[in-house]
Tab-separated table of C-alpha atoms in Angstrom:
chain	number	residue	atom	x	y	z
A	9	UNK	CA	-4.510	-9.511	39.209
A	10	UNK	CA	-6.435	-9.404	35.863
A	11	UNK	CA	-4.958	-11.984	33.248
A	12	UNK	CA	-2.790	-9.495	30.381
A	13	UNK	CA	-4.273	-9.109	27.415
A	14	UNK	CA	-2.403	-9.589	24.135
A	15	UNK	CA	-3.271	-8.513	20.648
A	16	UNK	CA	-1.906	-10.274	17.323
A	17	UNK	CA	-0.345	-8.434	14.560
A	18	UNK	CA	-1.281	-9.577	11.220
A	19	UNK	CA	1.415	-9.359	9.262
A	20	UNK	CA	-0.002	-11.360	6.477
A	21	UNK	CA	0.668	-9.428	3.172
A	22	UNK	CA	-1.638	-8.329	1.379
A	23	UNK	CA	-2.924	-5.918	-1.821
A	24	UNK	CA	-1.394	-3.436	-0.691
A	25	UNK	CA	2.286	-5.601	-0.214
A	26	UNK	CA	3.952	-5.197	-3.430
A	27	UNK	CA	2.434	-1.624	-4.338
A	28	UNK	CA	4.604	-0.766	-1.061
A	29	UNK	CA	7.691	-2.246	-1.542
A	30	UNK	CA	7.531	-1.178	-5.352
A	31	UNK	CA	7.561	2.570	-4.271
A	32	UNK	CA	10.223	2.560	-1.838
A	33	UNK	CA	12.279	0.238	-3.635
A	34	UNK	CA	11.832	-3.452	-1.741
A	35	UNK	CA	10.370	-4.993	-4.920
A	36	UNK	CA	12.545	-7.742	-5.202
A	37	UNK	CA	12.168	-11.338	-7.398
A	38	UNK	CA	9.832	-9.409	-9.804
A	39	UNK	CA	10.718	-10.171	-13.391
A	40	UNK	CA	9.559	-8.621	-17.012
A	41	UNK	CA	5.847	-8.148	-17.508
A	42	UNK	CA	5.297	-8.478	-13.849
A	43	UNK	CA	7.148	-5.929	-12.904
A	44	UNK	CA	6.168	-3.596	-15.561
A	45	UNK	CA	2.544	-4.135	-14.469
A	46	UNK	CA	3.030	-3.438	-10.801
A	47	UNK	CA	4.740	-0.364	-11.734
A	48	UNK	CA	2.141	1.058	-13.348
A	49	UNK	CA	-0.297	0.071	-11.104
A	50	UNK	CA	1.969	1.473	-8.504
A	51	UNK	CA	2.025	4.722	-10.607
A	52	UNK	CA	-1.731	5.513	-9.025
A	53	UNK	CA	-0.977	5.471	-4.890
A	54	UNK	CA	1.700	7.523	-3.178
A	55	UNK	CA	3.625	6.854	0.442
A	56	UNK	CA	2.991	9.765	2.835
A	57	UNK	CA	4.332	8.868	6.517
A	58	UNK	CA	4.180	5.091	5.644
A	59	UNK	CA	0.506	5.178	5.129
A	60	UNK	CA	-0.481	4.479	1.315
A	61	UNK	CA	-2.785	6.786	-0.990
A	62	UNK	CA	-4.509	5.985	-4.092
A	63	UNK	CA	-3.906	9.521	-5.923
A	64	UNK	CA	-6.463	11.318	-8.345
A	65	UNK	CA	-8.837	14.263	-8.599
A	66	UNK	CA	-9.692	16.206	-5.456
A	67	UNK	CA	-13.164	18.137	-5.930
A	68	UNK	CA	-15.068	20.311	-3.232
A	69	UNK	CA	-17.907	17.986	-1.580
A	70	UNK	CA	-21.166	19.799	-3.069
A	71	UNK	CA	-24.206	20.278	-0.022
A	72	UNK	CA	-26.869	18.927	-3.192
């Protein structure tokens, strides 16, 4: 019988952490100017189906 393989999951946070919990409301022990600057950062990605987005301008892909 082959030996089972197992895989880790990282669940180190990271970048990506507080921009998260900020938009679906798990920001917690955030205070003042820290919070007010992860909000706005926040204001720039969006949640779709858990997976996160940075928004902004889509253009059509030109063949040049």
């Amino acid at each position: 019988m082959p030996p089972s393989t197992m895989a880790a999951i990282d669940t180190t946070p990271d970048w990506r952490t507080p921009i998260v919990n900020i938009l679906t409301d798990r920001a917690e022990g955030l205070i003042g100017t820290e919070e007010r600057q992860l909000r706005q950062r926040a204001r720039g990605y969006v949640l779709v189906e858990e997976a996160l987005y940075k928004t902004g301008v889509c253009a059509p892909c030109s063949d040049a």
